[in-house]
Amino acid sequence: MSTSGADKPPSKPATRLVTGGRDSPSYYGFVNPPVYHASTVLHRTAADYLANRGRYSYGRRGTPTTEALTNALRELEGPSCAGVALVPSGLAAISVALLSSLRAGEHVLVTDSAYEPTRLFCDKVLSRYGISASYYDPLIGAGIAALMQPNTRAVFVESPGSLSFEMQDVPAIADAAHARGAVVLMDNTWATPLYFAALDKGVDLCIQAGTKYIGGHSDVMLGSISANRATWPRLHETVFTMGLCVGPDDVYLGLRGLRTLGVRLAHHQAAGLKVARWFAARPEILRVLHPALDGDPGHAIWKRDFTGACGLFSVVFKPVPERAVHAFLDALTLFGIGASWGGYESLVIPFDCTRVRTATTWAPGGPTVRFHVGLEDVDDLIADLERGFAAFAGAAKS
Ligand SMILES: Cc1ncc(COP(=O)(O)O)c(C=O)c1O
């Protein structure tokens, strides 16, 4: 966990990705920190031990490796960030941030577009501790004020939704929540702090599934929560007392991934937009769900609040039998079929939000598929998708 940041001249986020959390003199001049595999920290004397003297006290409470990552993330978030906690997955970041914000008898409003396990945690676990959750239309904006109950103490946003891509008016939701004494939690995994400065837009607790773009190589499970001054003490206490920590190799991989986040995201953004525009011109496609596209319903909010887009978006096929969509997916060789996203490789999954929604109706008009555009040559990816459409055409006819 981190609460400290070195005094450095102001710099742009891309620079902070490279310089944040670096302390080479402490590592004998080496660029990167060592990977401390550590539990016990030895003290020189009994008095030192009893007085808890020494920079580190126990592996679970932080090592130079974890501090390098939390300091780097904190510098990336900017001055509104009072501290960063590391946890073992993105879902753990969501559950711990919620636990730290709520107590028995209170209520949380969660966007209907949230990652499904976020809902499961609210419905199955928070409910056991006397905390109720209800779901709201992601497009509600300032209208969230009308849904606030006297005991609503938290509002959870995810923008854009990571399957359905609705953009939320985060500043308007935050104003309404704060006016009624609630904190705002955001799953900011799609944009990362590089493309959406959540803590500067009214978010109090900003969640990252570090498994995605921060790790960037599909080889790490990691989550982080960045807190502002108001929420950091409770978050720190919750993570500390629950005994949560991350294995040192995963922390190191997160730090290593963070250093190249800027160049990777720029490529994911450009390639993702090229593929999204290509899809938009295909006769088989009804709509492309990508907020950085001009005609997208969320484009105005994206343009106002975000500075970039990643490689994740969805498409809606014109109505066809399921076998045609499956033939398309099964014919792809560069797009792997699998959960998660944010690694260097392209991915694809079919999905259907109908079953999950409770506050809104999911009726996109046809079968839906989500793509993650990776770092392969984009023309090769488009050639792969063309092969998919050839198989699609054959299956649609049969
Ligand atoms: C938007 C979003 N948030 C959180 C998570 C959870 O992250 P993790 O898989 O690291 O638990 C995911 C995983 O797919 C996700 O898509």
Tab-separated table of C-alpha atoms and ligand atoms in Angstrom:
chain	number	residue	atom	x	y	z
A	1	MET	CA	0.000	0.000	0.000
A	2	SER	CA	1.184	3.504	-0.626
A	3	THR	CA	0.581	6.836	0.963
A	4	SER	CA	3.794	8.548	0.026
A	5	GLY	CA	5.027	9.992	-3.254
A	6	ALA	CA	8.385	11.491	-4.044
A	7	ASP	CA	8.475	15.212	-4.851
A	8	LYS	CA	8.953	15.362	-8.598
A	9	PRO	CA	8.366	18.112	-11.162
A	10	PRO	CA	4.895	17.928	-12.746
A	11	SER	CA	4.774	15.545	-15.706
A	12	LYS	CA	2.289	14.051	-18.143
A	13	PRO	CA	0.730	10.627	-17.473
A	14	ALA	CA	2.888	8.854	-20.095
A	15	THR	CA	6.003	10.071	-18.289
A	16	ARG	CA	4.616	9.090	-14.893
A	17	LEU	CA	4.087	5.551	-16.196
A	18	VAL	CA	7.839	5.323	-16.688
A	19	THR	CA	9.118	7.295	-13.694
A	20	GLY	CA	6.489	6.502	-11.023
A	21	GLY	CA	7.577	4.516	-7.983
A	22	ARG	CA	11.217	4.230	-9.123
A	23	ASP	CA	13.860	4.289	-6.397
A	24	SER	CA	17.037	2.988	-8.039
A	25	PRO	CA	19.428	4.199	-5.297
A	26	SER	CA	17.662	1.834	-2.898
A	27	TYR	CA	18.316	-1.047	-5.305
A	28	TYR	CA	22.057	-0.437	-5.781
A	29	GLY	CA	21.337	1.515	-8.989
A	30	PHE	CA	19.411	-1.233	-10.748
A	31	VAL	CA	16.487	0.158	-12.737
A	32	ASN	CA	13.890	-2.183	-11.251
A	33	PRO	CA	13.183	-3.255	-7.673
A	34	PRO	CA	14.041	-6.758	-6.536
A	35	VAL	CA	11.182	-9.233	-6.117
A	36	TYR	CA	11.015	-9.688	-2.355
A	37	HIS	CA	9.657	-13.121	-1.459
A	38	ALA	CA	9.031	-12.289	2.136
A	39	SER	CA	7.016	-12.937	5.249
A	40	THR	CA	9.196	-12.364	8.337
A	41	VAL	CA	11.180	-9.176	8.814
A	42	LEU	CA	13.967	-9.511	11.404
A	43	HIS	CA	14.605	-6.814	14.003
A	44	ARG	CA	17.977	-6.078	15.559
A	45	THR	CA	16.732	-5.892	19.143
A	46	ALA	CA	13.716	-6.829	21.239
A	47	ALA	CA	13.093	-3.119	21.827
A	48	ASP	CA	13.046	-2.447	18.052
A	49	TYR	CA	10.546	-5.285	17.614
A	50	LEU	CA	8.265	-4.084	20.421
A	51	ALA	CA	8.374	-0.480	19.217
A	52	ASN	CA	7.735	-1.609	15.627
A	53	ARG	CA	10.863	0.267	14.526
A	54	GLY	CA	11.974	-0.273	10.963
A	55	ARG	CA	10.609	0.602	7.560
A	56	TYR	CA	8.942	-2.783	7.032
A	57	SER	CA	7.326	-5.031	9.619
A	58	TYR	CA	5.881	-8.069	7.824
A	59	GLY	CA	5.527	-9.310	4.250
A	60	ARG	CA	1.755	-8.955	4.197
A	61	ARG	CA	2.017	-5.282	5.166
A	62	GLY	CA	4.259	-4.262	2.300
A	63	THR	CA	7.705	-4.774	0.792
A	64	PRO	CA	9.881	-2.629	-1.483
A	65	THR	CA	8.310	-4.532	-4.416
A	66	THR	CA	4.707	-3.757	-3.447
A	67	GLU	CA	5.621	-0.167	-2.609
A	68	ALA	CA	7.155	0.321	-6.053
A	69	LEU	CA	3.836	-0.638	-7.679
A	70	THR	CA	1.561	1.281	-5.297
A	71	ASN	CA	3.742	4.396	-5.578
A	72	ALA	CA	3.730	4.126	-9.372
A	73	LEU	CA	-0.068	3.750	-9.468
A	74	ARG	CA	-0.487	6.610	-7.051
A	75	GLU	CA	1.657	8.920	-9.154
A	76	LEU	CA	-0.307	7.880	-12.249
A	77	GLU	CA	-3.629	8.747	-10.554
A	78	GLY	CA	-2.317	12.193	-9.621
A	79	PRO	CA	-2.580	14.425	-6.540
A	80	SER	CA	-6.227	13.496	-5.749
A	81	CYS	CA	-5.031	10.003	-4.832
A	82	ALA	CA	-4.264	9.520	-1.133
A	83	GLY	CA	-3.340	5.846	-1.293
A	84	VAL	CA	-3.453	2.651	-3.347
A	85	ALA	CA	-4.210	-0.873	-2.103
A	86	LEU	CA	-3.202	-4.027	-3.970
A	87	VAL	CA	-5.437	-7.103	-3.887
A	88	PRO	CA	-5.264	-10.498	-5.612
A	89	SER	CA	-7.726	-9.860	-8.481
A	90	GLY	CA	-9.963	-7.259	-10.074
A	91	LEU	CA	-12.982	-8.874	-8.464
A	92	ALA	CA	-11.273	-8.674	-5.059
A	93	ALA	CA	-10.746	-4.947	-5.700
A	94	ILE	CA	-14.484	-4.572	-6.328
A	95	SER	CA	-15.556	-6.575	-3.261
A	96	VAL	CA	-13.078	-4.924	-0.880
A	97	ALA	CA	-13.892	-1.421	-2.102
A	98	LEU	CA	-17.590	-2.136	-1.480
A	99	LEU	CA	-16.922	-3.663	1.955
A	100	SER	CA	-14.850	-0.669	2.974
A	101	SER	CA	-17.642	1.736	1.960
A	102	LEU	CA	-20.696	0.159	3.572
A	103	ARG	CA	-21.997	-1.110	6.885
A	104	ALA	CA	-25.072	-3.065	8.023
A	105	GLY	CA	-28.352	-1.285	7.303
A	106	GLU	CA	-26.955	0.686	4.372
A	107	HIS	CA	-27.772	0.550	0.671
A	108	VAL	CA	-25.731	0.655	-2.533
A	109	LEU	CA	-26.873	1.640	-6.028
A	110	VAL	CA	-25.127	-0.376	-8.738
A	111	THR	CA	-25.229	0.259	-12.472
A	112	ASP	CA	-27.238	-2.355	-14.377
A	113	SER	CA	-24.304	-2.608	-16.802
A	114	ALA	CA	-21.832	-3.769	-14.113
A	115	TYR	CA	-19.558	-6.773	-14.596
A	116	GLU	CA	-21.768	-9.676	-13.526
A	117	PRO	CA	-19.633	-10.866	-10.565
A	118	THR	CA	-20.001	-7.355	-9.069
A	119	ARG	CA	-23.745	-8.001	-8.887
A	120	LEU	CA	-23.217	-11.490	-7.473
A	121	PHE	CA	-21.069	-10.083	-4.669
A	122	CYS	CA	-23.765	-7.535	-3.811
A	123	ASP	CA	-26.666	-9.996	-4.031
A	124	LYS	CA	-25.015	-13.013	-2.406
A	125	VAL	CA	-22.477	-11.623	0.083
A	126	LEU	CA	-23.323	-8.012	1.008
A	127	SER	CA	-26.933	-9.090	1.569
A	128	ARG	CA	-25.740	-11.550	4.254
A	129	TYR	CA	-24.301	-8.601	6.198
A	130	GLY	CA	-27.482	-6.537	6.069
A	131	ILE	CA	-26.450	-4.353	3.122
A	132	SER	CA	-28.978	-4.035	0.320
A	133	ALA	CA	-28.270	-3.326	-3.347
A	134	SER	CA	-30.465	-2.073	-6.131
A	135	TYR	CA	-29.655	-1.523	-9.777
A	136	TYR	CA	-30.053	1.569	-11.940
A	137	ASP	CA	-30.089	2.459	-15.634
A	138	PRO	CA	-26.469	3.260	-16.605
A	139	LEU	CA	-27.740	6.266	-18.627
A	140	ILE	CA	-29.510	7.813	-15.628
A	141	GLY	CA	-26.986	10.640	-15.056
A	142	ALA	CA	-28.156	13.262	-12.532
A	143	GLY	CA	-31.478	11.366	-12.319
A	144	ILE	CA	-29.776	9.035	-9.847
A	145	ALA	CA	-30.814	11.585	-7.188
A	146	ALA	CA	-34.372	10.233	-7.359
A	147	LEU	CA	-33.170	6.691	-6.532
A	148	MET	CA	-31.140	7.627	-3.490
A	149	GLN	CA	-32.678	6.226	-0.328
A	150	PRO	CA	-32.052	7.757	3.098
A	151	ASN	CA	-29.556	4.929	3.766
A	152	THR	CA	-27.790	4.964	0.350
A	153	ARG	CA	-24.103	5.354	1.131
A	154	ALA	CA	-22.466	4.193	-2.086
A	155	VAL	CA	-23.028	4.399	-5.835
A	156	PHE	CA	-21.133	1.981	-8.074
A	157	VAL	CA	-20.367	2.957	-11.685
A	158	GLU	CA	-18.642	1.123	-14.525
A	159	SER	CA	-18.131	3.239	-17.610
A	160	PRO	CA	-18.319	2.083	-20.272
A	161	GLY	CA	-20.005	-1.213	-19.371
A	162	SER	CA	-17.476	-3.872	-20.333
A	163	LEU	CA	-19.921	-5.880	-22.489
A	164	SER	CA	-22.591	-3.363	-23.483
A	165	PHE	CA	-20.520	-0.122	-23.590
A	166	GLU	CA	-23.006	2.426	-22.218
A	167	MET	CA	-21.166	5.575	-21.169
A	168	GLN	CA	-22.163	6.951	-17.765
A	169	ASP	CA	-22.199	10.630	-16.838
A	170	VAL	CA	-19.811	10.079	-13.941
A	171	PRO	CA	-19.454	13.749	-12.827
A	172	ALA	CA	-23.272	14.190	-12.722
A	173	ILE	CA	-23.727	10.929	-10.786
A	174	ALA	CA	-20.927	11.899	-8.398
A	175	ASP	CA	-22.468	15.336	-7.729
A	176	ALA	CA	-25.837	13.759	-6.913
A	177	ALA	CA	-24.258	11.054	-4.738
A	178	HIS	CA	-22.067	13.472	-2.798
A	179	ALA	CA	-24.980	15.862	-2.220
A	180	ARG	CA	-26.680	12.995	-0.358
A	181	GLY	CA	-23.648	11.775	1.560
A	182	ALA	CA	-22.791	8.742	-0.604
A	183	VAL	CA	-19.390	7.793	-1.996
A	184	VAL	CA	-18.786	6.834	-5.628
A	185	LEU	CA	-16.934	3.673	-6.595
A	186	MET	CA	-15.872	3.116	-10.190
A	187	ASP	CA	-14.621	0.095	-12.090
A	188	ASN	CA	-12.230	2.017	-14.366
A	189	THR	CA	-10.625	-1.020	-15.968
A	190	TRP	CA	-11.618	-0.106	-19.562
A	191	ALA	CA	-9.991	3.322	-19.680
A	192	THR	CA	-7.353	2.799	-16.974
A	193	PRO	CA	-6.205	5.939	-15.087
A	194	LEU	CA	-4.315	6.873	-18.265
A	195	TYR	CA	-7.488	7.587	-20.264
A	196	PHE	CA	-9.936	8.532	-17.497
A	197	ALA	CA	-8.830	10.520	-14.446
A	198	ALA	CA	-11.600	9.094	-12.280
A	199	LEU	CA	-10.505	10.652	-8.973
A	200	ASP	CA	-10.551	14.109	-10.601
A	201	LYS	CA	-14.071	13.530	-11.948
A	202	GLY	CA	-15.743	12.879	-8.615
A	203	VAL	CA	-14.945	9.202	-8.023
A	204	ASP	CA	-13.882	8.381	-4.458
A	205	LEU	CA	-12.618	4.810	-4.930
A	206	CYS	CA	-11.229	3.809	-8.305
A	207	ILE	CA	-10.925	0.110	-9.130
A	208	GLN	CA	-8.600	-1.520	-11.631
A	209	ALA	CA	-8.561	-5.161	-12.668
A	210	GLY	CA	-4.755	-5.193	-13.046
A	211	THR	CA	-5.252	-8.559	-14.718
A	212	LYS	CA	-6.175	-6.617	-17.875
A	213	TYR	CA	-4.124	-3.744	-19.325
A	214	ILE	CA	-1.844	-3.114	-16.362
A	215	GLY	CA	-0.500	-6.674	-16.482
A	216	GLY	CA	-0.999	-6.614	-20.233
A	217	HIS	CA	0.238	-10.140	-20.961
A	218	SER	CA	-2.545	-12.481	-19.705
A	219	ASP	CA	-0.194	-13.932	-17.105
A	220	VAL	CA	-1.157	-12.213	-13.852
A	221	MET	CA	-4.086	-11.964	-11.434
A	222	LEU	CA	-4.072	-8.540	-9.765
A	223	GLY	CA	-6.377	-5.781	-8.599
A	224	SER	CA	-5.879	-2.297	-7.213
A	225	ILE	CA	-8.012	0.322	-5.511
A	226	SER	CA	-7.007	3.978	-5.552
A	227	ALA	CA	-8.624	6.136	-2.883
A	228	ASN	CA	-8.980	9.838	-2.254
A	229	ARG	CA	-8.378	11.501	1.106
A	230	ALA	CA	-11.918	10.844	2.356
A	231	THR	CA	-11.970	7.109	1.602
A	232	TRP	CA	-8.349	6.031	2.097
A	233	PRO	CA	-8.425	5.505	5.910
A	234	ARG	CA	-11.361	3.030	5.758
A	235	LEU	CA	-9.984	1.291	2.681
A	236	HIS	CA	-6.563	0.908	4.278
A	237	GLU	CA	-8.078	-0.400	7.506
A	238	THR	CA	-10.250	-2.915	5.600
A	239	VAL	CA	-7.446	-4.300	3.435
A	240	PHE	CA	-5.025	-4.363	6.375
A	241	THR	CA	-7.363	-6.111	8.803
A	242	MET	CA	-8.600	-8.622	6.207
A	243	GLY	CA	-5.023	-9.705	5.575
A	244	LEU	CA	-5.174	-9.189	1.836
A	245	CYS	CA	-1.952	-9.173	-0.125
A	246	VAL	CA	-0.598	-10.145	-3.545
A	247	GLY	CA	2.200	-12.607	-4.344
A	248	PRO	CA	5.487	-10.828	-5.146
A	249	ASP	CA	5.848	-12.219	-8.661
A	250	ASP	CA	2.393	-10.940	-9.615
A	251	VAL	CA	3.187	-7.534	-8.094
A	252	TYR	CA	6.365	-7.412	-10.132
A	253	LEU	CA	4.566	-8.409	-13.340
A	254	GLY	CA	2.012	-5.667	-12.682
A	255	LEU	CA	4.803	-3.105	-12.303
A	256	ARG	CA	6.566	-4.379	-15.412
A	257	GLY	CA	3.324	-4.186	-17.395
A	258	LEU	CA	2.591	-0.671	-16.162
A	259	ARG	CA	5.820	0.662	-17.693
A	260	THR	CA	4.589	-0.106	-21.240
A	261	LEU	CA	0.887	0.660	-20.678
A	262	GLY	CA	1.109	3.922	-22.657
A	263	VAL	CA	2.441	2.441	-25.904
A	264	ARG	CA	0.300	-0.671	-25.652
A	265	LEU	CA	-2.917	1.279	-25.078
A	266	ALA	CA	-2.155	3.649	-27.963
A	267	HIS	CA	-1.828	0.622	-30.255
A	268	HIS	CA	-4.940	-1.116	-28.828
A	269	GLN	CA	-6.863	2.126	-29.338
A	270	ALA	CA	-5.815	2.694	-32.962
A	271	ALA	CA	-6.185	-0.951	-34.011
A	272	GLY	CA	-9.465	-1.313	-32.103
A	273	LEU	CA	-10.931	1.731	-33.852
A	274	LYS	CA	-9.800	0.478	-37.263
A	275	VAL	CA	-11.461	-2.905	-36.680
A	276	ALA	CA	-14.576	-1.263	-35.187
A	277	ARG	CA	-14.969	1.011	-38.237
A	278	TRP	CA	-14.443	-1.983	-40.536
A	279	PHE	CA	-17.233	-3.823	-38.705
A	280	ALA	CA	-19.524	-0.793	-38.972
A	281	ALA	CA	-19.303	-1.012	-42.780
A	282	ARG	CA	-20.097	-4.754	-42.928
A	283	PRO	CA	-23.593	-5.679	-44.168
A	284	GLU	CA	-23.908	-8.463	-41.544
A	285	ILE	CA	-23.562	-5.978	-38.647
A	286	LEU	CA	-26.426	-3.967	-37.172
A	287	ARG	CA	-24.409	-1.807	-34.747
A	288	VAL	CA	-20.967	-1.428	-33.264
A	289	LEU	CA	-20.862	-0.584	-29.538
A	290	HIS	CA	-17.746	1.577	-29.164
A	291	PRO	CA	-17.951	4.968	-27.421
A	292	ALA	CA	-15.031	6.443	-29.374
A	293	LEU	CA	-16.958	6.062	-32.649
A	294	ASP	CA	-18.648	9.268	-33.822
A	295	GLY	CA	-22.177	7.909	-34.017
A	296	ASP	CA	-22.126	6.023	-30.717
A	297	PRO	CA	-24.780	7.215	-28.195
A	298	GLY	CA	-22.036	7.618	-25.560
A	299	HIS	CA	-19.624	9.484	-27.813
A	300	ALA	CA	-20.306	12.981	-26.419
A	301	ILE	CA	-19.601	11.858	-22.843
A	302	TRP	CA	-16.529	9.887	-23.938
A	303	LYS	CA	-15.190	12.952	-25.751
A	304	ARG	CA	-15.894	15.258	-22.818
A	305	ASP	CA	-14.405	13.081	-20.067
A	306	PHE	CA	-11.963	10.547	-21.541
A	307	THR	CA	-8.634	11.022	-23.298
A	308	GLY	CA	-8.569	7.674	-25.102
A	309	ALA	CA	-10.082	4.253	-25.687
A	310	CYS	CA	-8.767	0.722	-25.298
A	311	GLY	CA	-9.155	-2.249	-27.651
A	312	LEU	CA	-12.403	-3.635	-26.190
A	313	PHE	CA	-15.771	-3.186	-27.948
A	314	SER	CA	-18.812	-5.196	-29.031
A	315	VAL	CA	-20.819	-5.679	-32.204
A	316	VAL	CA	-24.487	-6.529	-32.764
A	317	PHE	CA	-25.127	-8.880	-35.689
A	318	LYS	CA	-28.291	-8.523	-37.736
A	319	PRO	CA	-30.649	-11.314	-36.641
A	320	VAL	CA	-29.256	-14.715	-37.757
A	321	PRO	CA	-29.400	-18.248	-36.369
A	322	GLU	CA	-26.919	-18.838	-33.535
A	323	ARG	CA	-25.075	-21.420	-35.663
A	324	ALA	CA	-23.959	-18.652	-38.054
A	325	VAL	CA	-22.398	-16.632	-35.222
A	326	HIS	CA	-20.737	-19.761	-33.863
A	327	ALA	CA	-19.372	-20.600	-37.330
A	328	PHE	CA	-17.912	-17.065	-37.483
A	329	LEU	CA	-16.278	-17.407	-34.060
A	330	ASP	CA	-14.999	-20.954	-34.615
A	331	ALA	CA	-13.365	-19.992	-37.938
A	332	LEU	CA	-11.193	-17.270	-36.338
A	333	THR	CA	-7.569	-18.202	-35.779
A	334	LEU	CA	-6.081	-14.949	-34.408
A	335	PHE	CA	-8.978	-14.133	-32.058
A	336	GLY	CA	-8.960	-16.661	-29.201
A	337	ILE	CA	-12.264	-17.517	-27.548
A	338	GLY	CA	-11.840	-16.800	-23.860
A	339	ALA	CA	-12.690	-14.650	-20.837
A	340	SER	CA	-10.793	-11.580	-19.692
A	341	TRP	CA	-9.040	-9.037	-21.937
A	342	GLY	CA	-6.263	-6.452	-21.899
A	343	GLY	CA	-3.454	-8.853	-22.808
A	344	TYR	CA	-1.345	-8.533	-25.952
A	345	GLU	CA	-3.524	-11.018	-27.848
A	346	SER	CA	-6.867	-10.649	-29.592
A	347	LEU	CA	-9.912	-12.298	-28.040
A	348	VAL	CA	-13.578	-12.781	-28.768
A	349	ILE	CA	-16.657	-13.989	-26.858
A	350	PRO	CA	-20.368	-14.264	-27.593
A	351	PHE	CA	-22.508	-12.785	-24.812
A	352	ASP	CA	-26.098	-12.033	-23.865
A	353	CYS	CA	-26.968	-9.581	-21.062
A	354	THR	CA	-30.725	-10.398	-21.081
A	355	ARG	CA	-30.567	-12.709	-18.061
A	356	VAL	CA	-28.469	-10.316	-15.995
A	357	ARG	CA	-30.371	-7.031	-16.292
A	358	THR	CA	-32.944	-6.003	-13.698
A	359	ALA	CA	-33.292	-2.214	-14.108
A	360	THR	CA	-33.159	-2.058	-17.906
A	361	THR	CA	-34.073	-4.307	-20.817
A	362	TRP	CA	-31.291	-5.647	-23.000
A	363	ALA	CA	-32.687	-5.760	-26.537
A	364	PRO	CA	-29.814	-4.995	-28.921
A	365	GLY	CA	-31.661	-6.320	-31.995
A	366	GLY	CA	-29.466	-9.338	-32.752
A	367	PRO	CA	-26.716	-11.615	-31.444
A	368	THR	CA	-23.885	-9.830	-29.637
A	369	VAL	CA	-20.148	-10.534	-29.669
A	370	ARG	CA	-17.322	-8.774	-27.784
A	371	PHE	CA	-13.863	-8.305	-29.291
A	372	HIS	CA	-10.546	-7.478	-27.723
A	373	VAL	CA	-8.200	-6.168	-30.392
A	374	GLY	CA	-4.640	-7.081	-29.476
A	375	LEU	CA	-1.218	-6.124	-30.753
A	376	GLU	CA	-1.134	-8.300	-33.885
A	377	ASP	CA	-0.910	-6.575	-37.286
A	378	VAL	CA	-4.367	-5.094	-37.763
A	379	ASP	CA	-4.585	-6.130	-41.434
A	380	ASP	CA	-3.970	-9.745	-40.410
A	381	LEU	CA	-6.774	-9.398	-37.875
A	382	ILE	CA	-9.157	-8.056	-40.505
A	383	ALA	CA	-8.195	-10.915	-42.875
A	384	ASP	CA	-9.008	-13.324	-40.022
A	385	LEU	CA	-12.410	-11.669	-39.539
A	386	GLU	CA	-13.057	-11.928	-43.287
A	387	ARG	CA	-12.476	-15.689	-43.034
A	388	GLY	CA	-14.945	-15.675	-40.140
A	389	PHE	CA	-17.560	-13.958	-42.293
A	390	ALA	CA	-17.020	-16.527	-45.075
A	391	ALA	CA	-17.816	-19.320	-42.602
A	392	PHE	CA	-20.724	-17.231	-41.281
A	393	ALA	CA	-22.216	-16.919	-44.787
A	394	GLY	CA	-21.966	-20.678	-45.330
A	395	ALA	CA	-23.620	-21.475	-41.992
A	396	ALA	CA	-26.351	-18.830	-42.410
A	397	LYS	CA	-27.405	-20.451	-45.734
A	398	SER	CA	-27.343	-24.091	-44.563
B	1	LIG	C1	-14.782	-4.753	-16.111
B	1	LIG	C2	-14.159	-5.829	-15.290
B	1	LIG	N1	-13.943	-5.595	-13.992
B	1	LIG	C3	-13.393	-6.525	-13.194
B	1	LIG	C4	-13.028	-7.758	-13.679
B	1	LIG	C5	-12.465	-8.782	-12.746
B	1	LIG	O1	-11.084	-8.885	-12.858
B	1	LIG	P1	-10.333	-10.216	-12.393
B	1	LIG	O2	-10.550	-11.212	-13.479
B	1	LIG	O3	-8.915	-9.784	-12.234
B	1	LIG	O4	-10.946	-10.646	-11.096
B	1	LIG	C6	-13.214	-8.055	-15.032
B	1	LIG	C7	-12.812	-9.371	-15.565
B	1	LIG	O5	-13.110	-9.749	-16.667
B	1	LIG	C8	-13.811	-7.059	-15.846
B	1	LIG	O6	-14.054	-7.294	-17.160
